[in-house]
PDB file of C-alpha atoms in Angstrom:
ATOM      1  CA  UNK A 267     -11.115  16.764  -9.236  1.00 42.00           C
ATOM      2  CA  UNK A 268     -13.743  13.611  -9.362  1.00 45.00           C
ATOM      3  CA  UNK A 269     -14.160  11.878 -12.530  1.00 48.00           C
ATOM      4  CA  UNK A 270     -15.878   9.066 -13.806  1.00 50.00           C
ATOM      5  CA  UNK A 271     -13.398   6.371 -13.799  1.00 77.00           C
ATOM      6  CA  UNK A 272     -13.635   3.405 -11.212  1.00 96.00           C
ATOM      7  CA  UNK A 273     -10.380   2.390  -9.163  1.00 98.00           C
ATOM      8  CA  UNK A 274      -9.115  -0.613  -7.847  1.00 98.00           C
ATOM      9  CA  UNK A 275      -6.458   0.115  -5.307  1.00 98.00           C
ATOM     10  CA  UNK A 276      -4.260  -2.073  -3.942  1.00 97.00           C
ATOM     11  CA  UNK A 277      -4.487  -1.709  -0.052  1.00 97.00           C
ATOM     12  CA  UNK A 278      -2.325  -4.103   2.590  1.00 92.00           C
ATOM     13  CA  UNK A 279      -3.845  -2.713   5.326  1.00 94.00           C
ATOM     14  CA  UNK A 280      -0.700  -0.131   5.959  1.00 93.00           C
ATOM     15  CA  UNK A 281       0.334   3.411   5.716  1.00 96.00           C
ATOM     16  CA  UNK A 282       1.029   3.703   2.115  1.00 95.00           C
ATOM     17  CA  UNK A 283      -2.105   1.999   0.932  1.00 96.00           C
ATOM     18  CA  UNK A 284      -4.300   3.668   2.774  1.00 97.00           C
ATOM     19  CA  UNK A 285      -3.262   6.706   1.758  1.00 98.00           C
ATOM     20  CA  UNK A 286      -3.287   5.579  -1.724  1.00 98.00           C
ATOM     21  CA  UNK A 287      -7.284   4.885  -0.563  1.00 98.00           C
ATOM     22  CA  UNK A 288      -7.609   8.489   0.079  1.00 98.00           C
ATOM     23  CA  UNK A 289      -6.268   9.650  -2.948  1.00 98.00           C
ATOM     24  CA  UNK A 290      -8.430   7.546  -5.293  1.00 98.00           C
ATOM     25  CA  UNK A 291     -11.394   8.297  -3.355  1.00 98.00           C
ATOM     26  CA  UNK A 292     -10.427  12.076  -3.897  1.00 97.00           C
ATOM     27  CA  UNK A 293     -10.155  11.506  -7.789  1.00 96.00           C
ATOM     28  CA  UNK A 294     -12.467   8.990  -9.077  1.00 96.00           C
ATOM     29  CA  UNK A 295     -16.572   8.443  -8.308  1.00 95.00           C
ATOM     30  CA  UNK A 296     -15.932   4.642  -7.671  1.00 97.00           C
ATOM     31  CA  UNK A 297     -13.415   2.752  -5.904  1.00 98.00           C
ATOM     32  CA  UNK A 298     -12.740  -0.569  -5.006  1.00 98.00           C
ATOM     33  CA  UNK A 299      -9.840  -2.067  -2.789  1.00 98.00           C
ATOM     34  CA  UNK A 300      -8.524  -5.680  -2.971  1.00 97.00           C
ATOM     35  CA  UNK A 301      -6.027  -7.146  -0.935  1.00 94.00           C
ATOM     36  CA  UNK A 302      -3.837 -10.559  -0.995  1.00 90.00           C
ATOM     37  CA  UNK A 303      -3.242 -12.922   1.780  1.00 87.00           C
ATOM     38  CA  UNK A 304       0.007 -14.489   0.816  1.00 78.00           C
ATOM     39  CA  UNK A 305       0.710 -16.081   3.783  1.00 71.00           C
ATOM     40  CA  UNK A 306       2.902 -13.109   4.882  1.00 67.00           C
ATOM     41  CA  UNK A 307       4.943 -13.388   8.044  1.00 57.00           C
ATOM     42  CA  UNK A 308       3.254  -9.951   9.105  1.00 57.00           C
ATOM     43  CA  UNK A 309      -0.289 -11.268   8.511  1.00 74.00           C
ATOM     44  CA  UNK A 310      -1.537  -9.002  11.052  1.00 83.00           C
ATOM     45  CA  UNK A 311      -2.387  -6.932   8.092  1.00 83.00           C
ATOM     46  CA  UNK A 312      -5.185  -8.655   6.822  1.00 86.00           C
ATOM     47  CA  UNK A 313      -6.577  -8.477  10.195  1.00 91.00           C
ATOM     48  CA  UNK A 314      -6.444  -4.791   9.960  1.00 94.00           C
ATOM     49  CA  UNK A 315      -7.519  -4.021   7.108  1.00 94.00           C
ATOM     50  CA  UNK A 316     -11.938  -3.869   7.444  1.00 96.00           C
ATOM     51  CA  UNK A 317     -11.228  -1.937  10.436  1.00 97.00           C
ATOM     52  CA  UNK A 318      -9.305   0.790   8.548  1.00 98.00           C
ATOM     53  CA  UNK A 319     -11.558   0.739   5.704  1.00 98.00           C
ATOM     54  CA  UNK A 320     -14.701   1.319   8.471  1.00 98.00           C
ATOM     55  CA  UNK A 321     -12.793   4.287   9.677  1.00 98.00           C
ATOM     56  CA  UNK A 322     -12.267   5.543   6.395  1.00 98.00           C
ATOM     57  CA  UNK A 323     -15.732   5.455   5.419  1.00 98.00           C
ATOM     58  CA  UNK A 324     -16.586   7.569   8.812  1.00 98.00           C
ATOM     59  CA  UNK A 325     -14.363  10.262   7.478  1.00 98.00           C
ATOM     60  CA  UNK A 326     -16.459  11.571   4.905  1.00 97.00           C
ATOM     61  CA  UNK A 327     -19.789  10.759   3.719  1.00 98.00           C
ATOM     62  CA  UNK A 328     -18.724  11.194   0.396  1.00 97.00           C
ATOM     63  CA  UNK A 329     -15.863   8.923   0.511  1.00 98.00           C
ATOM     64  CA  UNK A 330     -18.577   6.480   1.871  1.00 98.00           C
ATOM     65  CA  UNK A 331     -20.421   6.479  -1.359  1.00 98.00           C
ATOM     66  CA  UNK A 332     -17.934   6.527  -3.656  1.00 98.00           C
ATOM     67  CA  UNK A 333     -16.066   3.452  -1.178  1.00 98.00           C
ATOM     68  CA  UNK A 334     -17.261  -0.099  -2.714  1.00 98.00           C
ATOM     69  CA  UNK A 335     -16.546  -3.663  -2.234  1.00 97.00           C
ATOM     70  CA  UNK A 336     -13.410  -4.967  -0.866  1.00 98.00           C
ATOM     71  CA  UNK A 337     -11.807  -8.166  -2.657  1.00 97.00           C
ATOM     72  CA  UNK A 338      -9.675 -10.293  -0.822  1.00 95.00           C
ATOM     73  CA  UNK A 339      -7.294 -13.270  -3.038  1.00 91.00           C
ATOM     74  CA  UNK A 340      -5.615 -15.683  -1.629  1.00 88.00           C
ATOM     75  CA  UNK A 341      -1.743 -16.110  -3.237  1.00 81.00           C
ATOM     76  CA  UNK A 342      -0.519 -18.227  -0.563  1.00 78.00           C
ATOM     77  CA  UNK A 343       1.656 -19.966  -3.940  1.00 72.00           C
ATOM     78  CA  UNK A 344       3.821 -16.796  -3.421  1.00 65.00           C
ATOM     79  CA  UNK A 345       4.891 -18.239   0.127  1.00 58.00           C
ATOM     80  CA  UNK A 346       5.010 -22.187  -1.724  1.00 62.00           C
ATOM     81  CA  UNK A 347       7.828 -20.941  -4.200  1.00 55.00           C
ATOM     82  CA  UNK A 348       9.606 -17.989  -1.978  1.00 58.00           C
ATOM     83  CA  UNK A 349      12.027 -18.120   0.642  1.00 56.00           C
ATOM     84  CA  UNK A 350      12.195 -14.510   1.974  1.00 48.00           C
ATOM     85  CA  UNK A 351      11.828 -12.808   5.394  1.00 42.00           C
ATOM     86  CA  UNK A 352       8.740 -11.621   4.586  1.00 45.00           C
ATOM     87  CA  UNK A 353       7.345 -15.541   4.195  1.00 46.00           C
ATOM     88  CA  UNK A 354       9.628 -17.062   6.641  1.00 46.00           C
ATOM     89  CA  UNK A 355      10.583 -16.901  10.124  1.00 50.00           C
ATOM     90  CA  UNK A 356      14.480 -15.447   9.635  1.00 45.00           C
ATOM     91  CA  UNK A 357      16.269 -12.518  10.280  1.00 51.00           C
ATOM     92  CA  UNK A 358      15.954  -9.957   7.848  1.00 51.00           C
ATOM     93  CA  UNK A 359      19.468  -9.469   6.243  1.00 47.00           C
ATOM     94  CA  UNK A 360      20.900  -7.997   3.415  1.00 52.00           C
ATOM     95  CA  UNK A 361      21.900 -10.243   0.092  1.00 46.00           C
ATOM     96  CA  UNK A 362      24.843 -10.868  -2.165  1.00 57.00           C
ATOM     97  CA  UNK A 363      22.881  -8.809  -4.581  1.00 54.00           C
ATOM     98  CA  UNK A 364      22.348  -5.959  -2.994  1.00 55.00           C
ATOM     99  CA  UNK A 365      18.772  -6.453  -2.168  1.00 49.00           C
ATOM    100  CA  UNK A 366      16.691  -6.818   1.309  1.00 52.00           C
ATOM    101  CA  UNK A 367      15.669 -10.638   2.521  1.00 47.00           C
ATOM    102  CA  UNK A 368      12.471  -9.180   2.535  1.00 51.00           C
ATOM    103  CA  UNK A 369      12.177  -8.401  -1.311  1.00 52.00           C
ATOM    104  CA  UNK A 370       9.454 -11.073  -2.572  1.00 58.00           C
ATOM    105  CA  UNK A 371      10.222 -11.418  -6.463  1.00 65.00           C
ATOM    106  CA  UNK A 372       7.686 -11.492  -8.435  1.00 73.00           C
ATOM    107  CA  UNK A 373       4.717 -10.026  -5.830  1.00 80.00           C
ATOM    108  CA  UNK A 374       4.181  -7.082  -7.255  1.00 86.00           C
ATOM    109  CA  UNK A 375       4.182  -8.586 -10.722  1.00 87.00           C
ATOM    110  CA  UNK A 376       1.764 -10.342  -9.308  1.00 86.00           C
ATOM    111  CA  UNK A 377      -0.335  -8.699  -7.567  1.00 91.00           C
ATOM    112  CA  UNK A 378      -0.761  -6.347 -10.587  1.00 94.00           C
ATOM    113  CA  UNK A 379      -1.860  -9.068 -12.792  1.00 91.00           C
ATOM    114  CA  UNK A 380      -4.253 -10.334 -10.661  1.00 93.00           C
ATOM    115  CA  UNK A 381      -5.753  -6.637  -9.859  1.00 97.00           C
ATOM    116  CA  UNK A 382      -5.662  -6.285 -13.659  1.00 97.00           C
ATOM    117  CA  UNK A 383      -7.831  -9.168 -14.091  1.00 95.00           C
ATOM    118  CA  UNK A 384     -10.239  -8.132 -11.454  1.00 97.00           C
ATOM    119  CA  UNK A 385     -10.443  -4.714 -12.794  1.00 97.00           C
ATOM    120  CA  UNK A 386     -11.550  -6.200 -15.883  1.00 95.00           C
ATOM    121  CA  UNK A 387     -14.150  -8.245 -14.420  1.00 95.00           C
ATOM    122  CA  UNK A 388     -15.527  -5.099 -12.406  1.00 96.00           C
ATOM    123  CA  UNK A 389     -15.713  -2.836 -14.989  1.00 95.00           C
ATOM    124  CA  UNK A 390     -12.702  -0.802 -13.399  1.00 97.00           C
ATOM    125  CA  UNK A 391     -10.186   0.597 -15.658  1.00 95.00           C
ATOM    126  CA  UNK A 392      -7.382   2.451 -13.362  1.00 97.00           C
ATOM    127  CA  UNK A 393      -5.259   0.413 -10.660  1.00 98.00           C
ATOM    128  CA  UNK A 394      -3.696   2.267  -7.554  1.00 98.00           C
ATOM    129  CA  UNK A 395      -0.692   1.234  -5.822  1.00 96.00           C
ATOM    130  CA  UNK A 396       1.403   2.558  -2.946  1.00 94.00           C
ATOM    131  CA  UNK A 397       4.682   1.819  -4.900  1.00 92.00           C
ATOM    132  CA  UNK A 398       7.781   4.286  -4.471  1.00 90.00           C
ATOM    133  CA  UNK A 399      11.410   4.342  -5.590  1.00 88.00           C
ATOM    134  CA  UNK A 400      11.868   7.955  -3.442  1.00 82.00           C
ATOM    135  CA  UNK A 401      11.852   6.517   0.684  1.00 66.00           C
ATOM    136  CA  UNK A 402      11.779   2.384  -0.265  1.00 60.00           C
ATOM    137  CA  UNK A 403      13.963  -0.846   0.341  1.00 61.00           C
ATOM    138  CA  UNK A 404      15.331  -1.019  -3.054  1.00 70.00           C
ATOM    139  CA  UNK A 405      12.657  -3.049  -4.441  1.00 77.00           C
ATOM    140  CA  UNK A 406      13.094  -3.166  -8.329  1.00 84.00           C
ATOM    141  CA  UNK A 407       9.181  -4.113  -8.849  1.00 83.00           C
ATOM    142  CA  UNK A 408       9.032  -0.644  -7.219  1.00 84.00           C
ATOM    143  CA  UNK A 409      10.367   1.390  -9.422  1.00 90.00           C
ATOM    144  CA  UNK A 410       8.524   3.799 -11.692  1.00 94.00           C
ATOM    145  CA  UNK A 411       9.870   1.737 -15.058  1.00 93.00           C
ATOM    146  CA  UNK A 412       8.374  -1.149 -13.723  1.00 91.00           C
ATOM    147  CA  UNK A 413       5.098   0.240 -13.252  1.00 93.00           C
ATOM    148  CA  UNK A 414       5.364   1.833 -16.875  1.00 96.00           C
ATOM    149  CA  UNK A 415       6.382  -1.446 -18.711  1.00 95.00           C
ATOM    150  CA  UNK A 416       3.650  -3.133 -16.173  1.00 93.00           C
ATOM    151  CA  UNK A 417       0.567  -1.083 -17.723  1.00 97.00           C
ATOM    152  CA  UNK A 418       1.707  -1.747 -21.445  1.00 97.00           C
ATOM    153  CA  UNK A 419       2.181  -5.282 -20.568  1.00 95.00           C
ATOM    154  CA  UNK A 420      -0.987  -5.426 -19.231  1.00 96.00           C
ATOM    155  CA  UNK A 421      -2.731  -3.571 -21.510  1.00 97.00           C
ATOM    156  CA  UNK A 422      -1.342  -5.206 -24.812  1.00 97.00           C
ATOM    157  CA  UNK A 423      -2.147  -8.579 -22.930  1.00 96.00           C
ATOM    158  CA  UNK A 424      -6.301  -7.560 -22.162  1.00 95.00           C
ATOM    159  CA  UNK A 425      -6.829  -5.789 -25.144  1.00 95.00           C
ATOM    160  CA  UNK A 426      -7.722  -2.957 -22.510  1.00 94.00           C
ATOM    161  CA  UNK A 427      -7.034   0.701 -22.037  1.00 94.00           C
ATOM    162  CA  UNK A 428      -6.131   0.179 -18.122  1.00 95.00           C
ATOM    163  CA  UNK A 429      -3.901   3.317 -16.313  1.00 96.00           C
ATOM    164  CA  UNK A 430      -1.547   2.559 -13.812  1.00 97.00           C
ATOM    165  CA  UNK A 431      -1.422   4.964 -11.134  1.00 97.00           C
ATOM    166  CA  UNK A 432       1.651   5.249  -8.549  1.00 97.00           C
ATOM    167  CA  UNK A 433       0.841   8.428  -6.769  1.00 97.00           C
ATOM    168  CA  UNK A 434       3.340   8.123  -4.002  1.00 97.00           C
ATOM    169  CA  UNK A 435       6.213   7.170  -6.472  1.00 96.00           C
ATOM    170  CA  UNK A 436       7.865  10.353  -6.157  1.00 95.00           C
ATOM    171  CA  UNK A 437       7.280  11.340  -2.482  1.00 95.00           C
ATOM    172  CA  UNK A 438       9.505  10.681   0.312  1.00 93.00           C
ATOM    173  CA  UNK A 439       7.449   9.233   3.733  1.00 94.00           C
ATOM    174  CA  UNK A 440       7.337  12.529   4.863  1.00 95.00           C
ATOM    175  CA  UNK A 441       5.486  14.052   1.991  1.00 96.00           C
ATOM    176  CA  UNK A 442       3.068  11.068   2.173  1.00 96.00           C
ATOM    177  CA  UNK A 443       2.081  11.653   5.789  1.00 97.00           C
ATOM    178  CA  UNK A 444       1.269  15.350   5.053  1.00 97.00           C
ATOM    179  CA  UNK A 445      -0.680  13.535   1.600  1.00 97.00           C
ATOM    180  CA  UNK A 446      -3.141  11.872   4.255  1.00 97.00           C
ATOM    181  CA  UNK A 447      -3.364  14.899   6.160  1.00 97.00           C
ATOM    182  CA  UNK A 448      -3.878  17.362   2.886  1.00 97.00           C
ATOM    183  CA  UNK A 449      -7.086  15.399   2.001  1.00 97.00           C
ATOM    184  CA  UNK A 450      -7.911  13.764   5.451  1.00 97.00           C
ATOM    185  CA  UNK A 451      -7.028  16.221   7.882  1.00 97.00           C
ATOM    186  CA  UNK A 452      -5.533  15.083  11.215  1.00 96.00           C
ATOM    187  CA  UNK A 453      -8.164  12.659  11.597  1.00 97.00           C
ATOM    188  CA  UNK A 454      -6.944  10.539   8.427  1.00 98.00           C
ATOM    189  CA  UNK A 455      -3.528  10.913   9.667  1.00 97.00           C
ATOM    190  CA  UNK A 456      -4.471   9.750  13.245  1.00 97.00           C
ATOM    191  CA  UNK A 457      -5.907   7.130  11.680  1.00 98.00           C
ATOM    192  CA  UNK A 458      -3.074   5.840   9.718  1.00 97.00           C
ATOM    193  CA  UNK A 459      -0.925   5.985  12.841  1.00 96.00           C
ATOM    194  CA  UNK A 460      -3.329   4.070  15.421  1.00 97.00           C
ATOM    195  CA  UNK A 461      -4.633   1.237  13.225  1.00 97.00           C
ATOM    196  CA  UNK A 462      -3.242   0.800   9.822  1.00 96.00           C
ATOM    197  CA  UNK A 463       0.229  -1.759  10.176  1.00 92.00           C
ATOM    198  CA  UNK A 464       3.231  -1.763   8.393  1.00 89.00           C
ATOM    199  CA  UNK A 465       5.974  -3.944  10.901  1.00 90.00           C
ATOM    200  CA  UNK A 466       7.253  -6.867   8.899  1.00 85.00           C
ATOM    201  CA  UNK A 467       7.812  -8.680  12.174  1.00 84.00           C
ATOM    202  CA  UNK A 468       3.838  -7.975  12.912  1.00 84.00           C
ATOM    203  CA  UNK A 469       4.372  -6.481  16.174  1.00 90.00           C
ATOM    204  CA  UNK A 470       1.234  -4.146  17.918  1.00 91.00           C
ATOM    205  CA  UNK A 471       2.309  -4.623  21.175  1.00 90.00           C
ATOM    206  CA  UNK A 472       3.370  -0.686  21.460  1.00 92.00           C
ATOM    207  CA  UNK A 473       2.393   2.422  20.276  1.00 96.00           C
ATOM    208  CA  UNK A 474       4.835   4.610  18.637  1.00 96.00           C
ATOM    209  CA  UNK A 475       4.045   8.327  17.774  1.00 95.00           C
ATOM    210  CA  UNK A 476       4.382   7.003  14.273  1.00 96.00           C
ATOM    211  CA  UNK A 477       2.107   4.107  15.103  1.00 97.00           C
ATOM    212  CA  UNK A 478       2.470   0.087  15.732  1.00 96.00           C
ATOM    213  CA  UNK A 479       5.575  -1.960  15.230  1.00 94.00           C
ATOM    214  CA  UNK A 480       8.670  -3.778  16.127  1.00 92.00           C
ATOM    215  CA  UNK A 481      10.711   0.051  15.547  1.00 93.00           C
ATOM    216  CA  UNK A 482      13.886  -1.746  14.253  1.00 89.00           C
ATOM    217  CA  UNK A 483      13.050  -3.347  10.899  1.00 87.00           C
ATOM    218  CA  UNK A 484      13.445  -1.780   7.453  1.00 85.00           C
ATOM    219  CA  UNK A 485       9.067  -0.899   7.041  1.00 88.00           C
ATOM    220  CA  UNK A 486       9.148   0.293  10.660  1.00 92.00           C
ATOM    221  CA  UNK A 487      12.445   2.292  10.126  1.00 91.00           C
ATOM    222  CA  UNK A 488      11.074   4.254   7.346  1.00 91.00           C
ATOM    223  CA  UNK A 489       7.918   5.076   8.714  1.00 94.00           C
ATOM    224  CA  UNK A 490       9.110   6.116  11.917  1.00 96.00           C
ATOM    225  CA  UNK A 491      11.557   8.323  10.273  1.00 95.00           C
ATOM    226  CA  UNK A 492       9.317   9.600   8.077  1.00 95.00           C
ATOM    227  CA  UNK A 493       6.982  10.591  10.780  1.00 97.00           C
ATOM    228  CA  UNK A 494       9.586  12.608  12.562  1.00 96.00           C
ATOM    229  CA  UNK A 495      10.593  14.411   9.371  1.00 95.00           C
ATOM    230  CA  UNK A 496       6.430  15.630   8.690  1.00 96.00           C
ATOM    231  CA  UNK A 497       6.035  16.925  12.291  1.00 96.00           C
ATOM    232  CA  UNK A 498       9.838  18.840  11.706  1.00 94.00           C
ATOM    233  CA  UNK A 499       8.674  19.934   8.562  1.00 90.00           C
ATOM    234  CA  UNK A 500       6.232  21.641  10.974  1.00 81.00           C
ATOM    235  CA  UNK A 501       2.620  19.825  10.614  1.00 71.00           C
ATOM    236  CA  UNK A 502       0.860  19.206  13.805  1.00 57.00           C
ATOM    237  CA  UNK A 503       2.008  16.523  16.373  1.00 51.00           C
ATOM    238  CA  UNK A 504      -0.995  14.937  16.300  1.00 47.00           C
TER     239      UNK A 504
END
């Protein structure tokens, strides 16, 4: 169902976000995407994105009205006070504390806050992320308490009445491939797979049946395995 609300999602450029895209675009009249170059070691994602959002539009000529501007911020302090595989050239390793190399802290917090004060500028009053604790690396600014204690932060901070919505939270990668397809058909999902990127090592050299990417590190891992799960599961090979 449509309603009245305006959206601000928070699309990378990969499979998650985009998908998170299609879902606003299914719920709300007007919706809004903003994106954050950070100086990420996979910036190959920024360079994606306006071609996925073009595609997107094609889909459906109502998703082309309802589809607004696109906001891109630059955080690049993220990659001045970080040392992570995800902002530097290493290998991507686990830690001492149980977490991924990749794990930025902080980004989501981030990312969130800044969104939040967008919003607020644009007259938009739910945020949409791609966040999940269900098929994820362990990232605590993940988790479903996190986004929770995020909104009332945010909320009690902006005197504002702003919704938080994490509608992949609870869906392994699987479920979230047949998402795309449930409201974009095989075209959407096609689309995910042939020009959206996830690889933290930014690799597009090859074309996987579950799309771009290096096919060894954690992002690609999931996604690949997720893909294999949705066409078992016995949606079309597409």
């Amino acid at each position: 169902m449509t309603i009245s609300t305006g959206a601000l999602v928070l699309f990378s450029g990969g499979q998650d976000s985009t998908t998170c895209v299609a879902w606003a675009l299914e719920h709300y009249a007007r919706v809004e995407t903003i994106g954050f170059d950070y100086r990420q070691r996979h910036a190959i994602e920024m360079t994606v994105r306006p071609g996925v959002l073009r595609k997107v539009r094609a889909l459906s000529p109502d998703w082309d009205r309802k589809l607004g501007e696109d906001h891109v911020i630059d955080l690049s302090l993220i990659a001045n006070i970080s040392d992570t595989a995800l902002t530097q050239n290493v290998e991507i390793k686990m830690l001492e504390n149980g977490l991924p190399n990749t794990f930025v802290p902080g980004r989501n917090l981030l990312f969130m806050t800044v969104a939040a004060t967008l919003a607020y500028r644009r007259g938009l009053d739910v945020l949409v992320g791609g966040m999940c604790e269900t098929d994820f690396s362990g990232y605590p600014d993940c988790r479903d308490d996190t986004m929770k204690a995020l909104q009332v932060m945010l909320n009690l901070g902006m005197a504002t009445r702003l919704k938080v919505e994490t509608p992949l939270m609870w869906l392994d990668k699987a479920d979230t491939w047949a998402l795309a397809e449930s409201f974009g058909g095989a075209e959407l999902v096609d689309l995910i797979r042939a020009d959206t990127h996830t690889c933290y090592l930014g690799e597009r050299g090859l074309l996987h049946d579950w799309g771009f990417g290096c096919d060894t590190c954690p992002a690609c891992l999931l996604r690949a395995n997720g893909y294999a799960q949705y066409v078992q599961r016995g949606h079309a090979d597409v």
